[in-house]
Tab-separated table of N, CA and C in Angstrom:
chain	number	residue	atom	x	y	z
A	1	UNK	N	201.941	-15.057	-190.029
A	1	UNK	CA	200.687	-15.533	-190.608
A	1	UNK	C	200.672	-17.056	-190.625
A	2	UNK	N	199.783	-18.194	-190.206
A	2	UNK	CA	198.935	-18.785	-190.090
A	2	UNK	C	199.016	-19.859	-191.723
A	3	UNK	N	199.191	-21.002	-191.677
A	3	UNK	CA	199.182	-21.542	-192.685
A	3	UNK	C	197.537	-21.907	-192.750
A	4	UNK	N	197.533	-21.591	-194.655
A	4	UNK	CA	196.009	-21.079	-195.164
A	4	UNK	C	195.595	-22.938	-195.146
A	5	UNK	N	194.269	-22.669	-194.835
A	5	UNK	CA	193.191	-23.985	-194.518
A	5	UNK	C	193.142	-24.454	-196.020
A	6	UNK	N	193.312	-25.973	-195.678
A	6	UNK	CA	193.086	-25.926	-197.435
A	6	UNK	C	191.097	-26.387	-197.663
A	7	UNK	N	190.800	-26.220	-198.813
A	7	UNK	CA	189.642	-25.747	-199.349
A	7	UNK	C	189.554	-26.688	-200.476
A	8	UNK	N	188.364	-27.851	-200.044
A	8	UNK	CA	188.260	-28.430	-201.589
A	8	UNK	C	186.998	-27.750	-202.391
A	9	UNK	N	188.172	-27.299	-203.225
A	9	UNK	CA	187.033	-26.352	-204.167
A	9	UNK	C	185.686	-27.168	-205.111
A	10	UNK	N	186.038	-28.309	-205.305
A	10	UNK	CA	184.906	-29.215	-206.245
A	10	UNK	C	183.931	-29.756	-205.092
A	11	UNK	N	183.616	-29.781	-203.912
A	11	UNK	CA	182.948	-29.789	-202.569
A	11	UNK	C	181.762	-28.482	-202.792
A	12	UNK	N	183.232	-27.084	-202.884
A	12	UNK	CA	182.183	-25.748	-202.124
A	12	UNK	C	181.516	-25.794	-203.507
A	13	UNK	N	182.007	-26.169	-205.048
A	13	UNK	CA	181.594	-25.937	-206.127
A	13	UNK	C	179.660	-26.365	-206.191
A	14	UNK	N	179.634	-27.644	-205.815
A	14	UNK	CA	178.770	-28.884	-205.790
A	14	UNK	C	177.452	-27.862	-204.706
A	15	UNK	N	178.212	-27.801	-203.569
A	15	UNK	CA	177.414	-27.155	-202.629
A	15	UNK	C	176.547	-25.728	-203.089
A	16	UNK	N	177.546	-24.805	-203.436
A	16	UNK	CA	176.758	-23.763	-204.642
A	16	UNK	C	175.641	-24.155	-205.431
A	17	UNK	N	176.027	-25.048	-206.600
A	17	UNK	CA	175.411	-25.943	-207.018
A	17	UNK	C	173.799	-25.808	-206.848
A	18	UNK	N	174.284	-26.734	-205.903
A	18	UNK	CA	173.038	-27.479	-204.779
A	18	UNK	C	172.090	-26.111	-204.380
A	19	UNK	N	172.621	-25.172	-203.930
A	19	UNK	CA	171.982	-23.829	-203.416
A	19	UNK	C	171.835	-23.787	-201.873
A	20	UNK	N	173.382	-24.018	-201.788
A	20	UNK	CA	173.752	-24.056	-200.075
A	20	UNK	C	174.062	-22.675	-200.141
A	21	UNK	N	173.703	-22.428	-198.844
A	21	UNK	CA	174.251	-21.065	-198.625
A	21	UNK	C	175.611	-21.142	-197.789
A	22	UNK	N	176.242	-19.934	-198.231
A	22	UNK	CA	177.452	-19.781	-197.803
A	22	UNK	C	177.859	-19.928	-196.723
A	23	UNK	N	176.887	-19.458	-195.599
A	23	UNK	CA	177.000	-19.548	-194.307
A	23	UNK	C	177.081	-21.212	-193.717
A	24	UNK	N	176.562	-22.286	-194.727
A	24	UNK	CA	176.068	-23.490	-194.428
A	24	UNK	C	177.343	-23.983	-194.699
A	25	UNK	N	178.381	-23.327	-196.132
A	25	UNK	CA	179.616	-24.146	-196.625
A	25	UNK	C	180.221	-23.751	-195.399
A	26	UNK	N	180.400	-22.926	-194.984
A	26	UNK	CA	181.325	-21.961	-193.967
A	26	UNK	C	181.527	-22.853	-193.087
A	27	UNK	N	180.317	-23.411	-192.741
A	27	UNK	CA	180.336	-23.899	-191.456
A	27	UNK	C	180.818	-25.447	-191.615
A	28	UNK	N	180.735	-26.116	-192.485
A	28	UNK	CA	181.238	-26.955	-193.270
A	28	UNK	C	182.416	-27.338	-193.273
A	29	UNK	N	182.625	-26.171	-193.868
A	29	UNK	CA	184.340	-25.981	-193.888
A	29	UNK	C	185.401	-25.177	-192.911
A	30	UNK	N	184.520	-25.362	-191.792
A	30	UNK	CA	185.044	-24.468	-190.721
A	30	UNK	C	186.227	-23.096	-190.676
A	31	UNK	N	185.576	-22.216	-191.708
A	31	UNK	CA	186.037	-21.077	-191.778
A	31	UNK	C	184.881	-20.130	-192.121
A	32	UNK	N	185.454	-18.546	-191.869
A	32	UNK	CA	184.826	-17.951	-191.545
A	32	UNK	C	184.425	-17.451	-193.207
A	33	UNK	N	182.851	-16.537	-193.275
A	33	UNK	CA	182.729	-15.967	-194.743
A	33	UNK	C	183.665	-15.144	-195.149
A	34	UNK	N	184.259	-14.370	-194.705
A	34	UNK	CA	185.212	-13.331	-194.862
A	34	UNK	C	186.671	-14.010	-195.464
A	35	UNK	N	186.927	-15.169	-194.963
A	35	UNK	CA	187.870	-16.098	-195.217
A	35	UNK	C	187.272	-16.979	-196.910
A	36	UNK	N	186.269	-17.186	-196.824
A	36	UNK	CA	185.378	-17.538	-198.102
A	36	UNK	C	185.353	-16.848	-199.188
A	37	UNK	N	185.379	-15.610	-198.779
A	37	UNK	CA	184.686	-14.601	-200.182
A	37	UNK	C	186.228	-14.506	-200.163
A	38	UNK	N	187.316	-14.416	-199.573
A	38	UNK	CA	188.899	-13.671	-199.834
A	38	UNK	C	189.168	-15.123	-200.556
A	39	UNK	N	189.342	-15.930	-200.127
A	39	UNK	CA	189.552	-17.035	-200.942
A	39	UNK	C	189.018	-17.622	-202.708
A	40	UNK	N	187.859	-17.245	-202.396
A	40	UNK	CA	187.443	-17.389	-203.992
A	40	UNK	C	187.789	-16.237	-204.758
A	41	UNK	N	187.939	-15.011	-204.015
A	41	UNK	CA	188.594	-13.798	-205.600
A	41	UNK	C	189.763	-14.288	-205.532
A	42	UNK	N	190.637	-14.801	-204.690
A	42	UNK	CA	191.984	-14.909	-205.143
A	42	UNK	C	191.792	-16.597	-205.969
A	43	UNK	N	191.397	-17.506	-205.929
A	43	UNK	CA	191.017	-18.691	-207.010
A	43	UNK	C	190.565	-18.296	-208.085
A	44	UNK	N	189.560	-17.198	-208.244
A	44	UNK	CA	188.752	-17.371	-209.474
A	44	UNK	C	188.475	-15.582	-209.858
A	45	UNK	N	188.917	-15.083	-209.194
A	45	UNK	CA	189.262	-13.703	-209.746
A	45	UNK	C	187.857	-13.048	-209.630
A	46	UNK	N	186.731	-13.702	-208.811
A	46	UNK	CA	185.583	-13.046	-208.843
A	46	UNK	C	184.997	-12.838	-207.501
A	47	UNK	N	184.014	-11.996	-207.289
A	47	UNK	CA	183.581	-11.891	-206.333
A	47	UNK	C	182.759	-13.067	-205.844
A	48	UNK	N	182.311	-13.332	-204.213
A	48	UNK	CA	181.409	-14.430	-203.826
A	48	UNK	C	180.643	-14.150	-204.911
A	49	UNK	N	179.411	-13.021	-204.572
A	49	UNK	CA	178.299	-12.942	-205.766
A	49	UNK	C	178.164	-13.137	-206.759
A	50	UNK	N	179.364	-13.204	-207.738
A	50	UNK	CA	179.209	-13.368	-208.879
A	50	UNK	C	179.638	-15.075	-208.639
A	51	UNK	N	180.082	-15.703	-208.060
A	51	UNK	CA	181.237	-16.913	-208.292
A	51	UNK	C	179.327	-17.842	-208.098
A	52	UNK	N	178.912	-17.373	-206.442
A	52	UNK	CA	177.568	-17.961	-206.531
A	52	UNK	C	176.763	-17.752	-207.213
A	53	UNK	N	176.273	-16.787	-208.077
A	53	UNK	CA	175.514	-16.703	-208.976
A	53	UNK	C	175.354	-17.302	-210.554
A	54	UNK	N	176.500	-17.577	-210.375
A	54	UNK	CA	176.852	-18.564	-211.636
A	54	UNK	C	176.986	-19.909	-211.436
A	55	UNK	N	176.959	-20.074	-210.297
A	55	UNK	CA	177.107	-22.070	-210.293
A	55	UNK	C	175.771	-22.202	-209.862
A	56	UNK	N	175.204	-21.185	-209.203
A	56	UNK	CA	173.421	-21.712	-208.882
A	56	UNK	C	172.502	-21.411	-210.143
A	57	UNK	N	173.026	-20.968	-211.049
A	57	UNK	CA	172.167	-20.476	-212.134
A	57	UNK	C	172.539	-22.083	-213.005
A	58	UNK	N	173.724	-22.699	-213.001
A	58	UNK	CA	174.419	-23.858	-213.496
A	58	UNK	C	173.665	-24.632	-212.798
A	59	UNK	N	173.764	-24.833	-212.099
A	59	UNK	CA	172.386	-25.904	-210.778
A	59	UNK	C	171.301	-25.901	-211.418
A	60	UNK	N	171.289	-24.674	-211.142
A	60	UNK	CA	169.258	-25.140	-212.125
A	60	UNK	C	169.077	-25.259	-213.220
A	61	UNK	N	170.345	-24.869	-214.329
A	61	UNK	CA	170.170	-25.512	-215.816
A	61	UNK	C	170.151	-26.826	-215.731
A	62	UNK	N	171.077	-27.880	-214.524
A	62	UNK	CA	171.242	-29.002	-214.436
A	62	UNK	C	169.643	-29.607	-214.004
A	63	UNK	N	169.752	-29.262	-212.899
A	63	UNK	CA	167.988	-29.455	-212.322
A	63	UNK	C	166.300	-29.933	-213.852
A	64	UNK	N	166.729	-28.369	-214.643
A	64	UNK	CA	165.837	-28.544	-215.430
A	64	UNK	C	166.146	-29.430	-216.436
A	65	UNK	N	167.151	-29.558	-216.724
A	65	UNK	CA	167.866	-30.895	-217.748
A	65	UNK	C	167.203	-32.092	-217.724
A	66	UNK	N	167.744	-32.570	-215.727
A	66	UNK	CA	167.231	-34.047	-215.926
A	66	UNK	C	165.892	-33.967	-216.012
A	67	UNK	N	164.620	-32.754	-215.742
A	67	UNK	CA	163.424	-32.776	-215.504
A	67	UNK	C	162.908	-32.783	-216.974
A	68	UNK	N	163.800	-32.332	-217.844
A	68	UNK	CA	163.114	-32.515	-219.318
A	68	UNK	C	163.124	-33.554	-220.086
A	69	UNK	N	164.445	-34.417	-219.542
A	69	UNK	CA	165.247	-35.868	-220.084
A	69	UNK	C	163.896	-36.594	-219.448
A	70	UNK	N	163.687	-36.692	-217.973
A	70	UNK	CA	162.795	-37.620	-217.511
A	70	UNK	C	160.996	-37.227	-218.594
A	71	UNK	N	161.241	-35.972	-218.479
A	71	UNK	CA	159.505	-35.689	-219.668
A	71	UNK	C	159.436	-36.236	-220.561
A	72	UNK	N	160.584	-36.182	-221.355
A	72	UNK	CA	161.052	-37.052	-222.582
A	72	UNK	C	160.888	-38.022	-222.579
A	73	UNK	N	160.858	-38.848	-221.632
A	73	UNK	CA	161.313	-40.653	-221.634
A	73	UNK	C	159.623	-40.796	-221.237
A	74	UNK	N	158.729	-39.987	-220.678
A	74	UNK	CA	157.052	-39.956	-220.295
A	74	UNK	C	156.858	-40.003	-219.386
A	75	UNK	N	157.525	-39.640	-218.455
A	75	UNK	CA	157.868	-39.323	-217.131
A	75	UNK	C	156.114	-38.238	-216.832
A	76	UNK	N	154.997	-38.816	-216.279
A	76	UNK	CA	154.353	-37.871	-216.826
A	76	UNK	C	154.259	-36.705	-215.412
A	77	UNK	N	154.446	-36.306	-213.922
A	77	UNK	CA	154.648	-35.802	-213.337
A	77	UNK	C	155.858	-34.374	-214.031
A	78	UNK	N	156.765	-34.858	-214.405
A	78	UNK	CA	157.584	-34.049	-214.686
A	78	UNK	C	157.192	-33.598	-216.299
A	79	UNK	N	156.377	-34.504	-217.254
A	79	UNK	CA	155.540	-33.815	-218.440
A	79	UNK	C	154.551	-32.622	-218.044
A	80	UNK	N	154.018	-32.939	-216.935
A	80	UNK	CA	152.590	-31.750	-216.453
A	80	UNK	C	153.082	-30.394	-216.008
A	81	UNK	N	154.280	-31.104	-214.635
A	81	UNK	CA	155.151	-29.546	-214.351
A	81	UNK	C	156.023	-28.684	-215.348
A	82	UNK	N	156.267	-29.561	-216.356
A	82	UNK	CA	156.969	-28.696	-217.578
A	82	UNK	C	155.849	-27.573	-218.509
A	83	UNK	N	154.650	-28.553	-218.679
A	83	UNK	CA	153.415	-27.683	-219.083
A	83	UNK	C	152.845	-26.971	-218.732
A	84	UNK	N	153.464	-26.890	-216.978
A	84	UNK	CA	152.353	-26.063	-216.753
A	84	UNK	C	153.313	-24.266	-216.069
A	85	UNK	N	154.336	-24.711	-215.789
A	85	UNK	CA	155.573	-24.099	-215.704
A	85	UNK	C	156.127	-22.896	-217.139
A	86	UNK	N	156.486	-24.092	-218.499
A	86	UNK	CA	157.519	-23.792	-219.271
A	86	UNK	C	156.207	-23.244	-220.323
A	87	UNK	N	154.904	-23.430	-220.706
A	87	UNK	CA	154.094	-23.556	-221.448
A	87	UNK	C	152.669	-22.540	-220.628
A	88	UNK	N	152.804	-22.434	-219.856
A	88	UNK	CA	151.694	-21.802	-218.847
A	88	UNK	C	150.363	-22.297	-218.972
A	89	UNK	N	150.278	-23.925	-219.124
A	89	UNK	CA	149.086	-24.880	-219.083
A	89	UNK	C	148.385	-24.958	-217.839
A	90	UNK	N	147.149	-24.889	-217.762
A	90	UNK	CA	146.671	-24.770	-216.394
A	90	UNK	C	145.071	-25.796	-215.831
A	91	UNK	N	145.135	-25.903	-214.946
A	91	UNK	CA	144.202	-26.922	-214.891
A	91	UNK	C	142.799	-26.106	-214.848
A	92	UNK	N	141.930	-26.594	-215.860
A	92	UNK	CA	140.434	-25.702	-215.932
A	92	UNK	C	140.094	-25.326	-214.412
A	93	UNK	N	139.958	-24.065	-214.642
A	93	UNK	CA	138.542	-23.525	-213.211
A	93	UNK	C	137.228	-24.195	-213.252
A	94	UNK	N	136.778	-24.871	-212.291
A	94	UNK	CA	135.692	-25.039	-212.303
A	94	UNK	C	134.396	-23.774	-213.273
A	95	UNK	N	134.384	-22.809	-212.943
A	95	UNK	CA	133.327	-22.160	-213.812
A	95	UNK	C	133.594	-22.211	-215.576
A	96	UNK	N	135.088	-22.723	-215.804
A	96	UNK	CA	135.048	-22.913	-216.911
A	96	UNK	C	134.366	-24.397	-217.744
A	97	UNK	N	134.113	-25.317	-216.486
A	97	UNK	CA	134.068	-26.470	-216.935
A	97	UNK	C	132.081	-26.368	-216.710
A	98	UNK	N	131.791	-25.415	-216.676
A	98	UNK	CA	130.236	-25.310	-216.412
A	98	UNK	C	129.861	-25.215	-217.964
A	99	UNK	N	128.543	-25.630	-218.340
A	99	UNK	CA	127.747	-25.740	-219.529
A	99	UNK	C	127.664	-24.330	-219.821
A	100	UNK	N	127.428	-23.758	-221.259
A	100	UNK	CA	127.607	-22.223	-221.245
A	100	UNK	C	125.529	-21.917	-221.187
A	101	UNK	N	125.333	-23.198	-221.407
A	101	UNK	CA	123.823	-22.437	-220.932
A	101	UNK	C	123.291	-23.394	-219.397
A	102	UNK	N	124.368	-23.284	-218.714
A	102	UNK	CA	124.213	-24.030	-217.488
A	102	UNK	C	123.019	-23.084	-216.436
A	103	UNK	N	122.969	-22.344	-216.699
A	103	UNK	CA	121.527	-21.386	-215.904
A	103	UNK	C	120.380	-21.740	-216.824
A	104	UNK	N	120.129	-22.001	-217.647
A	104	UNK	CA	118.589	-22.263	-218.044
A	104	UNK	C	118.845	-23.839	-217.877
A	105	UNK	N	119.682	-24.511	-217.692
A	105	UNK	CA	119.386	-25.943	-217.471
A	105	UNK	C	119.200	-26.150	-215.919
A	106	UNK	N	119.800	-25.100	-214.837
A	106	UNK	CA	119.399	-25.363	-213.417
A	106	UNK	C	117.728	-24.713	-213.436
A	107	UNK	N	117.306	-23.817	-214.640
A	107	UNK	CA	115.971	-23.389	-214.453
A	107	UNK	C	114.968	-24.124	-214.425
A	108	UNK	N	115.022	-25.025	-215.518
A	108	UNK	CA	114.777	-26.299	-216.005
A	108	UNK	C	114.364	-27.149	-215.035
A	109	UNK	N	115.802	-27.736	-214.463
A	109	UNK	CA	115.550	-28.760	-213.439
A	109	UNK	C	115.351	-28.011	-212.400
A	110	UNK	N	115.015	-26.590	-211.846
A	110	UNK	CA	113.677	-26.682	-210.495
A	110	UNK	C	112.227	-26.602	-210.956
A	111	UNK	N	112.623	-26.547	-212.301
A	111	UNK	CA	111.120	-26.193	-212.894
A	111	UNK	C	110.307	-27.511	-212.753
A	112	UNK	N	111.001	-28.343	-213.092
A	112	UNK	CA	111.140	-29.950	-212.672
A	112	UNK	C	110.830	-30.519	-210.898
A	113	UNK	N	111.588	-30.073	-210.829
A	113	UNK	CA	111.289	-30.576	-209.199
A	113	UNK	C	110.132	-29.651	-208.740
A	114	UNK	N	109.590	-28.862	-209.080
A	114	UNK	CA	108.633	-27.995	-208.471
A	114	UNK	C	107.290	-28.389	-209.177
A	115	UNK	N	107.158	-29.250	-210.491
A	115	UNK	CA	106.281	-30.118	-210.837
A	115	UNK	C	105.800	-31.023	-210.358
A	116	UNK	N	106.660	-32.159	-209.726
A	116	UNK	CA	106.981	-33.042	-209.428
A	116	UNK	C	106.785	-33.135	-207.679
A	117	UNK	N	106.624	-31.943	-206.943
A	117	UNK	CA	105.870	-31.690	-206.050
A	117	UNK	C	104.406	-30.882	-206.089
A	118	UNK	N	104.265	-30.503	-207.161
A	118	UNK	CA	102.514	-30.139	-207.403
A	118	UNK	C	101.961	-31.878	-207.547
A	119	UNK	N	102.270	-32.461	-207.961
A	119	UNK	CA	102.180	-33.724	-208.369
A	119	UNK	C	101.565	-34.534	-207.532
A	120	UNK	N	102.989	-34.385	-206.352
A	120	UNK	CA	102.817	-35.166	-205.381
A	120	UNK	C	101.612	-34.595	-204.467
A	121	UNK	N	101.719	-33.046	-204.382
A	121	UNK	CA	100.564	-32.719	-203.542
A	121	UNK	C	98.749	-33.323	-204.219
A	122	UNK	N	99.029	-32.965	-205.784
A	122	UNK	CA	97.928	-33.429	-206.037
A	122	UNK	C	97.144	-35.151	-205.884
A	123	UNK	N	98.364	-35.707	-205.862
A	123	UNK	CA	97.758	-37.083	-205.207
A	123	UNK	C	97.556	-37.444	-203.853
A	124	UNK	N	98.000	-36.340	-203.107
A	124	UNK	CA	97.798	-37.005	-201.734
A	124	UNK	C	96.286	-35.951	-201.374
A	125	UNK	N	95.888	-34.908	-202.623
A	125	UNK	CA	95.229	-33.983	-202.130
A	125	UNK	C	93.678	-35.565	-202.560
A	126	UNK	N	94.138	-36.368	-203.340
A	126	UNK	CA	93.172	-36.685	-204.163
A	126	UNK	C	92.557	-38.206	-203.006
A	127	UNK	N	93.978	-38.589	-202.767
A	127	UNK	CA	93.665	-40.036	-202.172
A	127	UNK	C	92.912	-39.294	-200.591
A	128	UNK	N	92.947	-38.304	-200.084
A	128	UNK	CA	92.169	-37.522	-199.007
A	128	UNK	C	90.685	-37.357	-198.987
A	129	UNK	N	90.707	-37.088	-200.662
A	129	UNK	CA	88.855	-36.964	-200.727
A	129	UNK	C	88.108	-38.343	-201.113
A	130	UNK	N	89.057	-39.096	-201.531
A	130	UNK	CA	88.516	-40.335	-201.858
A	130	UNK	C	87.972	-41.060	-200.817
């Protein structure tokens, strides 16, 4: 047997992390997955799945950290995506932002414009007979 490749584990850790896929460390680290997943149960006594599922779940506690630190400080991009994300804040629909008696006010104003051309007809009907 083959002396074992060495493996910097705070590298593949980071890369997990990050939400590299295995196939990407692999290649990285120029060994094969099979060589990957045997290597981390014998380091850490767990399977790939579980070993990645826990440092990418750690990734995104980190991720959302600095995104709440930066909300905090008024960061306001990362204030809106937290609201609208963590809070389910949403930007009005247009039909919500309509007047609630917005149909008798468009009635209104053709009632208006349709005056306002009797109007006009009646003066041009008038300056004709003059």
């Amino acid at each position: 047997m083959g002396v074992k490749k060495e493996i910097n584990w705070d590298i593949v850790e980071l890369y997990v992390k990050s939400g590299c896929k295995q196939v990407q460390i692999c290649n990285y680290l120029n060994i094969d997955e099979v060589t990957l997943r045997d290597r981390v149960k014998e380091k850490y006594g767990m399977e790939w799945s579980a070993f990645s599922a826990k440092l990418r779940c750690e990734g995104e506690l980190l991720i959302e950290a600095q995104q709440f630190q930066k909300a905090m400080k008024g960061y306001w991009p990362a204030l809106q995506w937290l609201g609208k994300v963590r809070l389910g804040q949403r930007e009005p629909e247009m039909l919500n932002q309509l007047a609630a008696n917005q149909v008798h006010l468009d009635q209104s104003h053709r009632i208006m414009e349709l005056e306002h051309e009797i109007a006009e007809l009646k003066n041009a009907n008038k300056s004709k007979t003059e």
